[in-house]
Amino acid sequence: MMLLGAERYVTQNYQQHKTAEDYSGSHLSPIKITGRAKVVRVVNHYKVHEDSINYNDFIKNQGKWRDGDYYHCISITGKEILFHKDELGGNCVEVEGYIGNQYYRYGMFHMASVNVQVGDIVDSNTVLGLQGNTGLVDSTKSRSDVTYGTHVHLEVTNASGNYINPREYALGNQVITYLEQSNPIDTSVDQLVVVADKINIRKDATVNSSDLGDVYKGEIYTILNSQEDDLYTWYQIKTNLDLVGWVAASKSENWIQVNKKIEPDPPIVDPEEPEEKPEQDEYILLFTCPKTDVYYLTLQEGERLYLKKKTT
Ligand SMILES: [Zn+2]
């Protein structure tokens, strides 16, 4: 199923909306993507409808309500609510993947509820969540109508973080795939496991260095190199997509777990077992006693004597 099709139609197009398109559809209808992708961000703490922001009041009062990074708003149901400025999209799921070798990130907003977690690999069979009206939603419907403002707001961004017209993606004409960037488990080398939801990959081992992407919870990377500063231990990694960079492990918070390589056990030598036996036909008996006599040969305990075949 696509985001857009018989069930949903465009209510605000990219030219009007600038960074996204809005698609109407049935309230609580399932939201799926076409293809395969990784969940990289989830917000799922707003209740259906109750916590939705009253759009008209918000537009009128946003200056007055803004308090640092938060908005103190009145919800559709008249309840006082606190919204972070990044969460005007209400409950949402963001996924990432590739079309060809081009990176894309999809964000689907205003969900009633979310069924997935950060780190999940999702495909066309996964219900990411249900269409809803959480966050800042506009509608001409009555506020008492539970479908007030229900829609899917779809944003698509590329590797540079630029917004692109999401229509082809919503129609399923462009199919996203997920390429595993994490390394396979290898107990013969030191590896790290990402414990935090997300850590940036930096070009160099400093926070000011350019951002090359992210690693996510549960991913595993072989440690190529490491270095310390006051706040972080930095680990150099190479992803399976051949991206080389540094990730930081906070010294005060649990971001990364290091799995030390397992040293192989030394080989067990059984003193009772004879060492490698020589090939039989390389060795023959060179001396046959011609008569009864006394010959002396002194051997230490455990020593063996072979007579080597004469070679010409
Ligand atoms: Zn929208």
PDB file of C-alpha atoms and ligand atoms in Angstrom:
ATOM      1  CA  MET A   1       0.000   0.000   0.000  1.00  0.00           C
ATOM      2  CA  MET A   2       1.163   3.487  -0.740  1.00  0.00           C
ATOM      3  CA  LEU A   3       0.695   6.601   1.312  1.00  0.00           C
ATOM      4  CA  LEU A   4      -1.305   8.066  -1.501  1.00  0.00           C
ATOM      5  CA  GLY A   5      -3.795   6.236  -3.687  1.00  0.00           C
ATOM      6  CA  ALA A   6      -7.455   5.438  -3.733  1.00  0.00           C
ATOM      7  CA  GLU A   7      -7.697   5.885   0.041  1.00  0.00           C
ATOM      8  CA  ARG A   8      -5.919   9.227   0.282  1.00  0.00           C
ATOM      9  CA  TYR A   9      -5.821  12.350  -1.870  1.00  0.00           C
ATOM     10  CA  VAL A  10      -3.783  15.533  -1.825  1.00  0.00           C
ATOM     11  CA  THR A  11      -5.239  18.298   0.295  1.00  0.00           C
ATOM     12  CA  GLN A  12      -2.217  20.594   0.299  1.00  0.00           C
ATOM     13  CA  ASN A  13       0.374  20.212  -2.452  1.00  0.00           C
ATOM     14  CA  TYR A  14       4.117  20.811  -2.364  1.00  0.00           C
ATOM     15  CA  GLN A  15       3.892  24.195  -4.090  1.00  0.00           C
ATOM     16  CA  GLN A  16       1.486  25.410  -1.401  1.00  0.00           C
ATOM     17  CA  HIS A  17       3.052  23.615   1.552  1.00  0.00           C
ATOM     18  CA  LYS A  18       6.738  24.172   0.564  1.00  0.00           C
ATOM     19  CA  THR A  19       8.342  21.368   2.586  1.00  0.00           C
ATOM     20  CA  ALA A  20       5.699  18.645   2.459  1.00  0.00           C
ATOM     21  CA  GLU A  21       2.378  17.475   1.128  1.00  0.00           C
ATOM     22  CA  ASP A  22      -0.752  16.735   3.143  1.00  0.00           C
ATOM     23  CA  TYR A  23      -2.892  13.731   2.322  1.00  0.00           C
ATOM     24  CA  SER A  24      -6.401  13.269   3.602  1.00  0.00           C
ATOM     25  CA  GLY A  25      -7.869   9.848   4.276  1.00  0.00           C
ATOM     26  CA  SER A  26      -9.742   7.879   6.869  1.00  0.00           C
ATOM     27  CA  HIS A  27      -8.990   8.641  10.475  1.00  0.00           C
ATOM     28  CA  LEU A  28      -7.060   5.700  12.034  1.00  0.00           C
ATOM     29  CA  SER A  29      -6.305   4.154   8.629  1.00  0.00           C
ATOM     30  CA  PRO A  30      -2.948   2.283   8.528  1.00  0.00           C
ATOM     31  CA  ILE A  31       0.165   4.084   7.261  1.00  0.00           C
ATOM     32  CA  LYS A  32       2.726   2.035   5.319  1.00  0.00           C
ATOM     33  CA  ILE A  33       5.650   2.742   3.031  1.00  0.00           C
ATOM     34  CA  THR A  34       6.565   1.132  -0.280  1.00  0.00           C
ATOM     35  CA  GLY A  35       9.891  -0.702   0.035  1.00  0.00           C
ATOM     36  CA  ARG A  36      12.125  -1.234   3.037  1.00  0.00           C
ATOM     37  CA  ALA A  37      13.608   1.323   5.443  1.00  0.00           C
ATOM     38  CA  LYS A  38      14.955   1.877   8.925  1.00  0.00           C
ATOM     39  CA  VAL A  39      13.048   3.763  11.628  1.00  0.00           C
ATOM     40  CA  VAL A  40      15.250   6.618  12.847  1.00  0.00           C
ATOM     41  CA  ARG A  41      12.890   8.814  14.875  1.00  0.00           C
ATOM     42  CA  VAL A  42       9.619   8.266  16.666  1.00  0.00           C
ATOM     43  CA  VAL A  43       7.364  10.543  18.688  1.00  0.00           C
ATOM     44  CA  ASN A  44       4.474   8.722  20.293  1.00  0.00           C
ATOM     45  CA  HIS A  45       3.322  10.513  23.407  1.00  0.00           C
ATOM     46  CA  TYR A  46       0.408  12.584  22.221  1.00  0.00           C
ATOM     47  CA  LYS A  47      -3.064  11.241  22.632  1.00  0.00           C
ATOM     48  CA  VAL A  48      -5.418  11.039  19.699  1.00  0.00           C
ATOM     49  CA  HIS A  49      -7.332  14.265  19.253  1.00  0.00           C
ATOM     50  CA  GLU A  50      -7.174  15.406  22.882  1.00  0.00           C
ATOM     51  CA  ASP A  51      -3.635  16.722  22.590  1.00  0.00           C
ATOM     52  CA  SER A  52      -4.034  18.199  19.145  1.00  0.00           C
ATOM     53  CA  ILE A  53      -3.321  21.889  18.937  1.00  0.00           C
ATOM     54  CA  ASN A  54      -6.133  24.188  18.014  1.00  0.00           C
ATOM     55  CA  TYR A  55      -4.686  25.443  14.728  1.00  0.00           C
ATOM     56  CA  ASN A  56      -6.501  28.769  14.500  1.00  0.00           C
ATOM     57  CA  ASP A  57      -5.712  29.688  18.092  1.00  0.00           C
ATOM     58  CA  PHE A  58      -2.092  28.626  17.582  1.00  0.00           C
ATOM     59  CA  ILE A  59      -1.626  30.807  14.487  1.00  0.00           C
ATOM     60  CA  LYS A  60      -3.208  33.743  16.288  1.00  0.00           C
ATOM     61  CA  ASN A  61      -1.314  33.288  19.580  1.00  0.00           C
ATOM     62  CA  GLN A  62       1.969  31.542  18.760  1.00  0.00           C
ATOM     63  CA  GLY A  63       4.102  34.581  19.656  1.00  0.00           C
ATOM     64  CA  LYS A  64       2.407  34.876  23.002  1.00  0.00           C
ATOM     65  CA  TRP A  65       2.590  31.139  23.744  1.00  0.00           C
ATOM     66  CA  ARG A  66       6.202  30.596  22.736  1.00  0.00           C
ATOM     67  CA  ASP A  67       8.385  29.890  25.780  1.00  0.00           C
ATOM     68  CA  GLY A  68      11.909  29.067  24.678  1.00  0.00           C
ATOM     69  CA  ASP A  69      11.725  25.829  22.721  1.00  0.00           C
ATOM     70  CA  TYR A  70       8.168  25.148  23.872  1.00  0.00           C
ATOM     71  CA  TYR A  71       4.681  26.333  23.095  1.00  0.00           C
ATOM     72  CA  HIS A  72       2.063  26.503  25.825  1.00  0.00           C
ATOM     73  CA  CYS A  73      -1.065  25.778  23.815  1.00  0.00           C
ATOM     74  CA  ILE A  74      -4.727  25.114  24.259  1.00  0.00           C
ATOM     75  CA  SER A  75      -5.680  21.752  22.763  1.00  0.00           C
ATOM     76  CA  ILE A  76      -8.731  21.048  20.664  1.00  0.00           C
ATOM     77  CA  THR A  77     -10.467  19.824  23.793  1.00  0.00           C
ATOM     78  CA  GLY A  78      -9.534  22.966  25.728  1.00  0.00           C
ATOM     79  CA  LYS A  79      -6.799  21.285  27.768  1.00  0.00           C
ATOM     80  CA  GLU A  80      -3.548  23.165  28.450  1.00  0.00           C
ATOM     81  CA  ILE A  81      -0.689  21.379  26.706  1.00  0.00           C
ATOM     82  CA  LEU A  82       3.040  21.899  26.267  1.00  0.00           C
ATOM     83  CA  PHE A  83       4.522  21.337  22.802  1.00  0.00           C
ATOM     84  CA  HIS A  84       8.194  21.291  21.887  1.00  0.00           C
ATOM     85  CA  LYS A  85       8.738  23.326  18.732  1.00  0.00           C
ATOM     86  CA  ASP A  86      10.076  20.200  16.968  1.00  0.00           C
ATOM     87  CA  GLU A  87       6.927  18.279  17.814  1.00  0.00           C
ATOM     88  CA  LEU A  88       4.264  20.357  16.125  1.00  0.00           C
ATOM     89  CA  GLY A  89       3.940  17.306  13.876  1.00  0.00           C
ATOM     90  CA  GLY A  90       2.497  15.402  16.835  1.00  0.00           C
ATOM     91  CA  ASN A  91       3.123  11.661  16.829  1.00  0.00           C
ATOM     92  CA  CYS A  92       5.413  10.785  13.959  1.00  0.00           C
ATOM     93  CA  VAL A  93       7.657   8.189  12.360  1.00  0.00           C
ATOM     94  CA  GLU A  94      10.783   9.029  10.371  1.00  0.00           C
ATOM     95  CA  VAL A  95      12.505   6.376   8.287  1.00  0.00           C
ATOM     96  CA  GLU A  96      15.619   6.336   6.144  1.00  0.00           C
ATOM     97  CA  GLY A  97      16.785   4.309   3.185  1.00  0.00           C
ATOM     98  CA  TYR A  98      18.188   4.466  -0.316  1.00  0.00           C
ATOM     99  CA  ILE A  99      16.846   4.727  -3.835  1.00  0.00           C
ATOM    100  CA  GLY A 100      19.757   3.580  -5.976  1.00  0.00           C
ATOM    101  CA  ASN A 101      22.678   4.901  -3.958  1.00  0.00           C
ATOM    102  CA  GLN A 102      20.868   8.101  -3.002  1.00  0.00           C
ATOM    103  CA  TYR A 103      19.905   8.540   0.629  1.00  0.00           C
ATOM    104  CA  TYR A 104      16.364   9.638   1.532  1.00  0.00           C
ATOM    105  CA  ARG A 105      14.513  10.257   4.726  1.00  0.00           C
ATOM    106  CA  TYR A 106      10.713  10.183   4.975  1.00  0.00           C
ATOM    107  CA  GLY A 107       8.778  11.756   7.817  1.00  0.00           C
ATOM    108  CA  MET A 108       5.089  10.996   8.418  1.00  0.00           C
ATOM    109  CA  PHE A 109       3.366  13.243  10.935  1.00  0.00           C
ATOM    110  CA  HIS A 110       0.161  13.758  12.947  1.00  0.00           C
ATOM    111  CA  MET A 111      -0.312  10.026  13.588  1.00  0.00           C
ATOM    112  CA  ALA A 112      -2.931   8.845  16.057  1.00  0.00           C
ATOM    113  CA  SER A 113      -0.512   6.183  17.297  1.00  0.00           C
ATOM    114  CA  VAL A 114       2.816   4.640  16.332  1.00  0.00           C
ATOM    115  CA  ASN A 115       3.491   0.887  16.115  1.00  0.00           C
ATOM    116  CA  VAL A 116       7.272   0.891  15.545  1.00  0.00           C
ATOM    117  CA  GLN A 117      10.443   1.780  17.427  1.00  0.00           C
ATOM    118  CA  VAL A 118      13.713   3.451  16.513  1.00  0.00           C
ATOM    119  CA  GLY A 119      15.984   0.857  14.928  1.00  0.00           C
ATOM    120  CA  ASP A 120      13.194  -1.264  13.444  1.00  0.00           C
ATOM    121  CA  ILE A 121      13.571  -2.300   9.817  1.00  0.00           C
ATOM    122  CA  VAL A 122      10.161  -1.840   8.239  1.00  0.00           C
ATOM    123  CA  ASP A 123       8.780  -2.857   4.872  1.00  0.00           C
ATOM    124  CA  SER A 124       5.614  -2.700   2.813  1.00  0.00           C
ATOM    125  CA  ASN A 125       3.892  -5.105   5.226  1.00  0.00           C
ATOM    126  CA  THR A 126       4.597  -3.019   8.337  1.00  0.00           C
ATOM    127  CA  VAL A 127       1.910  -0.752   9.733  1.00  0.00           C
ATOM    128  CA  LEU A 128       4.004   2.188  10.965  1.00  0.00           C
ATOM    129  CA  GLY A 129       1.077   3.745  12.746  1.00  0.00           C
ATOM    130  CA  LEU A 130      -2.421   5.018  12.247  1.00  0.00           C
ATOM    131  CA  GLN A 131      -3.453   8.213  10.546  1.00  0.00           C
ATOM    132  CA  GLY A 132      -4.460  10.825  13.068  1.00  0.00           C
ATOM    133  CA  ASN A 133      -4.784  14.413  14.129  1.00  0.00           C
ATOM    134  CA  THR A 134      -2.104  14.904  16.785  1.00  0.00           C
ATOM    135  CA  GLY A 135       0.053  18.013  16.695  1.00  0.00           C
ATOM    136  CA  LEU A 136      -0.839  21.141  14.816  1.00  0.00           C
ATOM    137  CA  VAL A 137      -3.654  20.260  12.449  1.00  0.00           C
ATOM    138  CA  ASP A 138      -5.926  22.490  10.436  1.00  0.00           C
ATOM    139  CA  SER A 139      -9.490  21.721   9.574  1.00  0.00           C
ATOM    140  CA  THR A 140     -12.689  23.336   8.583  1.00  0.00           C
ATOM    141  CA  LYS A 141     -14.550  20.577  10.404  1.00  0.00           C
ATOM    142  CA  SER A 142     -16.273  21.038  13.718  1.00  0.00           C
ATOM    143  CA  ARG A 143     -13.977  20.686  16.714  1.00  0.00           C
ATOM    144  CA  SER A 144     -16.267  18.043  18.120  1.00  0.00           C
ATOM    145  CA  ASP A 145     -15.660  15.866  15.024  1.00  0.00           C
ATOM    146  CA  VAL A 146     -13.092  13.240  16.028  1.00  0.00           C
ATOM    147  CA  THR A 147     -11.597  13.358  12.519  1.00  0.00           C
ATOM    148  CA  TYR A 148     -10.881  17.079  12.969  1.00  0.00           C
ATOM    149  CA  GLY A 149      -7.772  17.711  10.938  1.00  0.00           C
ATOM    150  CA  THR A 150      -6.923  14.067  10.403  1.00  0.00           C
ATOM    151  CA  HIS A 151      -4.310  13.689   7.629  1.00  0.00           C
ATOM    152  CA  VAL A 152      -0.816  12.440   6.818  1.00  0.00           C
ATOM    153  CA  HIS A 153       1.822  15.142   6.431  1.00  0.00           C
ATOM    154  CA  LEU A 154       4.688  13.620   4.402  1.00  0.00           C
ATOM    155  CA  GLU A 155       8.141  15.188   4.224  1.00  0.00           C
ATOM    156  CA  VAL A 156      10.952  13.742   2.103  1.00  0.00           C
ATOM    157  CA  THR A 157      14.523  14.991   2.499  1.00  0.00           C
ATOM    158  CA  ASN A 158      17.723  13.998   0.704  1.00  0.00           C
ATOM    159  CA  ALA A 159      21.268  13.446   2.003  1.00  0.00           C
ATOM    160  CA  SER A 160      21.864  17.217   2.231  1.00  0.00           C
ATOM    161  CA  GLY A 161      18.724  17.631   4.337  1.00  0.00           C
ATOM    162  CA  ASN A 162      16.920  19.496   1.550  1.00  0.00           C
ATOM    163  CA  TYR A 163      13.173  19.013   1.172  1.00  0.00           C
ATOM    164  CA  ILE A 164      11.997  17.513  -2.086  1.00  0.00           C
ATOM    165  CA  ASN A 165       8.549  17.083  -3.587  1.00  0.00           C
ATOM    166  CA  PRO A 166       7.214  13.915  -1.921  1.00  0.00           C
ATOM    167  CA  ARG A 167       4.544  13.070  -4.509  1.00  0.00           C
ATOM    168  CA  GLU A 168       6.475  10.330  -6.390  1.00  0.00           C
ATOM    169  CA  TYR A 169       7.344   8.663  -3.080  1.00  0.00           C
ATOM    170  CA  ALA A 170       3.771   8.867  -1.820  1.00  0.00           C
ATOM    171  CA  LEU A 171       2.539   7.277  -5.025  1.00  0.00           C
ATOM    172  CA  GLY A 172       5.030   4.418  -4.654  1.00  0.00           C
ATOM    173  CA  ASN A 173       6.698   5.270  -7.983  1.00  0.00           C
ATOM    174  CA  GLN A 174      10.005   5.526  -6.147  1.00  0.00           C
ATOM    175  CA  VAL A 175      10.772   2.505  -3.977  1.00  0.00           C
ATOM    176  CA  ILE A 176      13.059   2.943  -1.002  1.00  0.00           C
ATOM    177  CA  THR A 177      15.388   0.153   0.143  1.00  0.00           C
ATOM    178  CA  TYR A 178      17.398  -0.185   3.301  1.00  0.00           C
ATOM    179  CA  LEU A 179      21.082  -1.059   3.061  1.00  0.00           C
ATOM    180  CA  GLU A 180      22.564  -2.444   6.297  1.00  0.00           C
ATOM    181  CA  GLN A 181      25.326  -0.062   7.348  1.00  0.00           C
ATOM    182  CA  SER A 182      26.328  -1.917  10.498  1.00  0.00           C
ATOM    183  CA  ASN A 183      29.151  -4.484  10.437  1.00  0.00           C
ATOM    184  CA  PRO A 184      28.655  -8.204  11.043  1.00  0.00           C
ATOM    185  CA  ILE A 185      29.509  -9.553  14.512  1.00  0.00           C
ATOM    186  CA  ASP A 186      33.184 -10.551  14.727  1.00  0.00           C
ATOM    187  CA  THR A 187      34.483 -11.754  18.099  1.00  0.00           C
ATOM    188  CA  SER A 188      38.095 -11.772  16.891  1.00  0.00           C
ATOM    189  CA  VAL A 189      38.244  -7.946  16.948  1.00  0.00           C
ATOM    190  CA  ASP A 190      37.116  -5.170  19.342  1.00  0.00           C
ATOM    191  CA  GLN A 191      33.631  -4.026  18.384  1.00  0.00           C
ATOM    192  CA  LEU A 192      31.167  -1.467  19.698  1.00  0.00           C
ATOM    193  CA  VAL A 193      27.410  -1.778  20.078  1.00  0.00           C
ATOM    194  CA  VAL A 194      25.371   1.426  19.870  1.00  0.00           C
ATOM    195  CA  VAL A 195      23.271   1.751  23.035  1.00  0.00           C
ATOM    196  CA  ALA A 196      21.975   5.328  22.540  1.00  0.00           C
ATOM    197  CA  ASP A 197      19.124   5.849  20.051  1.00  0.00           C
ATOM    198  CA  LYS A 198      21.415   7.720  17.656  1.00  0.00           C
ATOM    199  CA  ILE A 199      24.993   9.039  17.520  1.00  0.00           C
ATOM    200  CA  ASN A 200      26.469  11.231  14.785  1.00  0.00           C
ATOM    201  CA  ILE A 201      29.313   9.982  12.623  1.00  0.00           C
ATOM    202  CA  ARG A 202      31.957  12.736  12.489  1.00  0.00           C
ATOM    203  CA  LYS A 203      34.666  13.144   9.881  1.00  0.00           C
ATOM    204  CA  ASP A 204      37.263  13.695  12.628  1.00  0.00           C
ATOM    205  CA  ALA A 205      37.261  12.951  16.349  1.00  0.00           C
ATOM    206  CA  THR A 206      35.822  16.317  17.417  1.00  0.00           C
ATOM    207  CA  VAL A 207      32.260  17.603  17.854  1.00  0.00           C
ATOM    208  CA  ASN A 208      32.989  20.496  15.460  1.00  0.00           C
ATOM    209  CA  SER A 209      33.940  18.162  12.632  1.00  0.00           C
ATOM    210  CA  SER A 210      31.502  17.667   9.740  1.00  0.00           C
ATOM    211  CA  ASP A 211      28.549  15.325  10.259  1.00  0.00           C
ATOM    212  CA  LEU A 212      28.669  12.310   7.923  1.00  0.00           C
ATOM    213  CA  GLY A 213      25.492  10.587   9.088  1.00  0.00           C
ATOM    214  CA  ASP A 214      24.312   8.603  12.078  1.00  0.00           C
ATOM    215  CA  VAL A 215      24.627   5.218  13.735  1.00  0.00           C
ATOM    216  CA  TYR A 216      21.617   3.764  15.517  1.00  0.00           C
ATOM    217  CA  LYS A 217      20.697   1.685  18.521  1.00  0.00           C
ATOM    218  CA  GLY A 218      21.662  -1.981  18.200  1.00  0.00           C
ATOM    219  CA  GLU A 219      24.123  -1.471  15.348  1.00  0.00           C
ATOM    220  CA  ILE A 220      27.580  -3.036  15.638  1.00  0.00           C
ATOM    221  CA  TYR A 221      30.873  -1.636  14.373  1.00  0.00           C
ATOM    222  CA  THR A 222      34.436  -2.885  14.403  1.00  0.00           C
ATOM    223  CA  ILE A 223      36.701  -0.397  16.217  1.00  0.00           C
ATOM    224  CA  LEU A 224      39.519   0.667  13.889  1.00  0.00           C
ATOM    225  CA  ASN A 225      41.055   3.227  16.217  1.00  0.00           C
ATOM    226  CA  SER A 226      40.207   5.172  19.357  1.00  0.00           C
ATOM    227  CA  GLN A 227      41.175   8.364  21.118  1.00  0.00           C
ATOM    228  CA  GLU A 228      40.154  10.295  24.205  1.00  0.00           C
ATOM    229  CA  ASP A 229      39.255  13.845  25.067  1.00  0.00           C
ATOM    230  CA  ASP A 230      37.789  15.283  28.276  1.00  0.00           C
ATOM    231  CA  LEU A 231      34.171  14.376  27.539  1.00  0.00           C
ATOM    232  CA  TYR A 232      34.296  11.519  25.060  1.00  0.00           C
ATOM    233  CA  THR A 233      36.051   8.405  23.952  1.00  0.00           C
ATOM    234  CA  TRP A 234      36.076   8.525  20.146  1.00  0.00           C
ATOM    235  CA  TYR A 235      35.966   5.379  18.047  1.00  0.00           C
ATOM    236  CA  GLN A 236      36.815   5.214  14.379  1.00  0.00           C
ATOM    237  CA  ILE A 237      34.531   2.936  12.379  1.00  0.00           C
ATOM    238  CA  LYS A 238      33.915   1.945   8.769  1.00  0.00           C
ATOM    239  CA  THR A 239      30.323   1.207   7.837  1.00  0.00           C
ATOM    240  CA  ASN A 240      29.344  -1.548   5.426  1.00  0.00           C
ATOM    241  CA  LEU A 241      28.627   1.274   2.964  1.00  0.00           C
ATOM    242  CA  ASP A 242      32.358   2.198   3.148  1.00  0.00           C
ATOM    243  CA  LEU A 243      31.842   5.376   5.153  1.00  0.00           C
ATOM    244  CA  VAL A 244      34.763   5.965   7.519  1.00  0.00           C
ATOM    245  CA  GLY A 245      34.286   8.299  10.481  1.00  0.00           C
ATOM    246  CA  TRP A 246      34.322   8.732  14.244  1.00  0.00           C
ATOM    247  CA  VAL A 247      31.570   8.191  16.804  1.00  0.00           C
ATOM    248  CA  ALA A 248      31.681   9.564  20.330  1.00  0.00           C
ATOM    249  CA  ALA A 249      30.988   7.626  23.517  1.00  0.00           C
ATOM    250  CA  SER A 250      30.089   9.977  26.363  1.00  0.00           C
ATOM    251  CA  LYS A 251      32.120   9.405  29.513  1.00  0.00           C
ATOM    252  CA  SER A 252      29.125  10.264  31.703  1.00  0.00           C
ATOM    253  CA  GLU A 253      26.294   8.580  29.804  1.00  0.00           C
ATOM    254  CA  ASN A 254      25.887   5.111  28.419  1.00  0.00           C
ATOM    255  CA  TRP A 255      25.992   5.587  24.639  1.00  0.00           C
ATOM    256  CA  ILE A 256      28.212   2.744  23.520  1.00  0.00           C
ATOM    257  CA  GLN A 257      29.107  -0.699  24.789  1.00  0.00           C
ATOM    258  CA  VAL A 258      32.492  -2.098  23.814  1.00  0.00           C
ATOM    259  CA  ASN A 259      32.814  -5.833  23.215  1.00  0.00           C
ATOM    260  CA  LYS A 260      36.462  -6.785  23.560  1.00  0.00           C
ATOM    261  CA  LYS A 261      37.766  -9.410  21.182  1.00  0.00           C
ATOM    262  CA  ILE A 262      37.773 -12.945  22.481  1.00  0.00           C
ATOM    263  CA  GLU A 263      41.346 -14.267  22.631  1.00  0.00           C
ATOM    264  CA  PRO A 264      41.524 -17.749  21.118  1.00  0.00           C
ATOM    265  CA  ASP A 265      42.426 -20.473  23.632  1.00  0.00           C
ATOM    266  CA  PRO A 266      46.040 -21.690  23.302  1.00  0.00           C
ATOM    267  CA  PRO A 267      46.237 -25.102  21.651  1.00  0.00           C
ATOM    268  CA  ILE A 268      46.091 -27.943  24.174  1.00  0.00           C
ATOM    269  CA  VAL A 269      49.204 -30.102  24.094  1.00  0.00           C
ATOM    270  CA  ASP A 270      48.723 -33.602  25.438  1.00  0.00           C
ATOM    271  CA  PRO A 271      52.119 -34.854  26.622  1.00  0.00           C
ATOM    272  CA  GLU A 272      50.956 -38.455  26.214  1.00  0.00           C
ATOM    273  CA  GLU A 273      50.188 -37.991  22.531  1.00  0.00           C
ATOM    274  CA  PRO A 274      53.193 -38.541  20.282  1.00  0.00           C
ATOM    275  CA  GLU A 275      54.093 -35.663  18.021  1.00  0.00           C
ATOM    276  CA  GLU A 276      53.573 -35.938  14.329  1.00  0.00           C
ATOM    277  CA  LYS A 277      54.723 -39.288  13.108  1.00  0.00           C
ATOM    278  CA  PRO A 278      57.081 -39.297  10.129  1.00  0.00           C
ATOM    279  CA  GLU A 279      55.859 -40.838   6.905  1.00  0.00           C
ATOM    280  CA  GLN A 280      56.565 -44.525   7.057  1.00  0.00           C
ATOM    281  CA  ASP A 281      58.257 -44.909   3.712  1.00  0.00           C
ATOM    282  CA  GLU A 282      60.719 -42.076   4.357  1.00  0.00           C
ATOM    283  CA  TYR A 283      62.258 -44.049   7.167  1.00  0.00           C
ATOM    284  CA  ILE A 284      63.676 -47.518   7.139  1.00  0.00           C
ATOM    285  CA  LEU A 285      65.841 -49.509   9.390  1.00  0.00           C
ATOM    286  CA  LEU A 286      69.442 -48.950   8.235  1.00  0.00           C
ATOM    287  CA  PHE A 287      71.184 -51.251  10.612  1.00  0.00           C
ATOM    288  CA  THR A 288      70.690 -54.909  11.239  1.00  0.00           C
ATOM    289  CA  CYS A 289      72.743 -56.447  13.899  1.00  0.00           C
ATOM    290  CA  PRO A 290      75.111 -58.959  12.131  1.00  0.00           C
ATOM    291  CA  LYS A 291      75.905 -60.941  15.205  1.00  0.00           C
ATOM    292  CA  THR A 292      75.206 -60.985  18.804  1.00  0.00           C
ATOM    293  CA  ASP A 293      77.168 -58.191  20.302  1.00  0.00           C
ATOM    294  CA  VAL A 294      76.763 -55.168  22.525  1.00  0.00           C
ATOM    295  CA  TYR A 295      75.895 -51.829  21.009  1.00  0.00           C
ATOM    296  CA  TYR A 296      75.365 -48.731  23.125  1.00  0.00           C
ATOM    297  CA  LEU A 297      72.809 -46.085  22.463  1.00  0.00           C
ATOM    298  CA  THR A 298      71.629 -43.817  25.207  1.00  0.00           C
ATOM    299  CA  LEU A 299      68.249 -42.157  24.898  1.00  0.00           C
ATOM    300  CA  GLN A 300      66.552 -39.779  27.315  1.00  0.00           C
ATOM    301  CA  GLU A 301      63.043 -40.506  28.473  1.00  0.00           C
ATOM    302  CA  GLY A 302      60.520 -39.690  25.764  1.00  0.00           C
ATOM    303  CA  GLU A 303      63.084 -39.393  22.972  1.00  0.00           C
ATOM    304  CA  ARG A 304      62.474 -41.419  19.843  1.00  0.00           C
ATOM    305  CA  LEU A 305      64.875 -42.669  17.244  1.00  0.00           C
ATOM    306  CA  TYR A 306      64.083 -42.989  13.578  1.00  0.00           C
ATOM    307  CA  LEU A 307      66.443 -44.121  10.928  1.00  0.00           C
ATOM    308  CA  LYS A 308      66.140 -42.051   7.752  1.00  0.00           C
ATOM    309  CA  LYS A 309      66.071 -43.667   4.371  1.00  0.00           C
ATOM    310  CA  LYS A 310      69.271 -43.031   2.450  1.00  0.00           C
ATOM    311  CA  THR A 311      68.803 -40.672  -0.477  1.00  0.00           C
ATOM    312  CA  THR A 312      71.178 -40.686  -3.456  1.00  0.00           C
TER     313      THR A 312
HETATM  314 ZN    ZN B   1       1.227  19.434   6.531  1.00  0.00          ZN
END
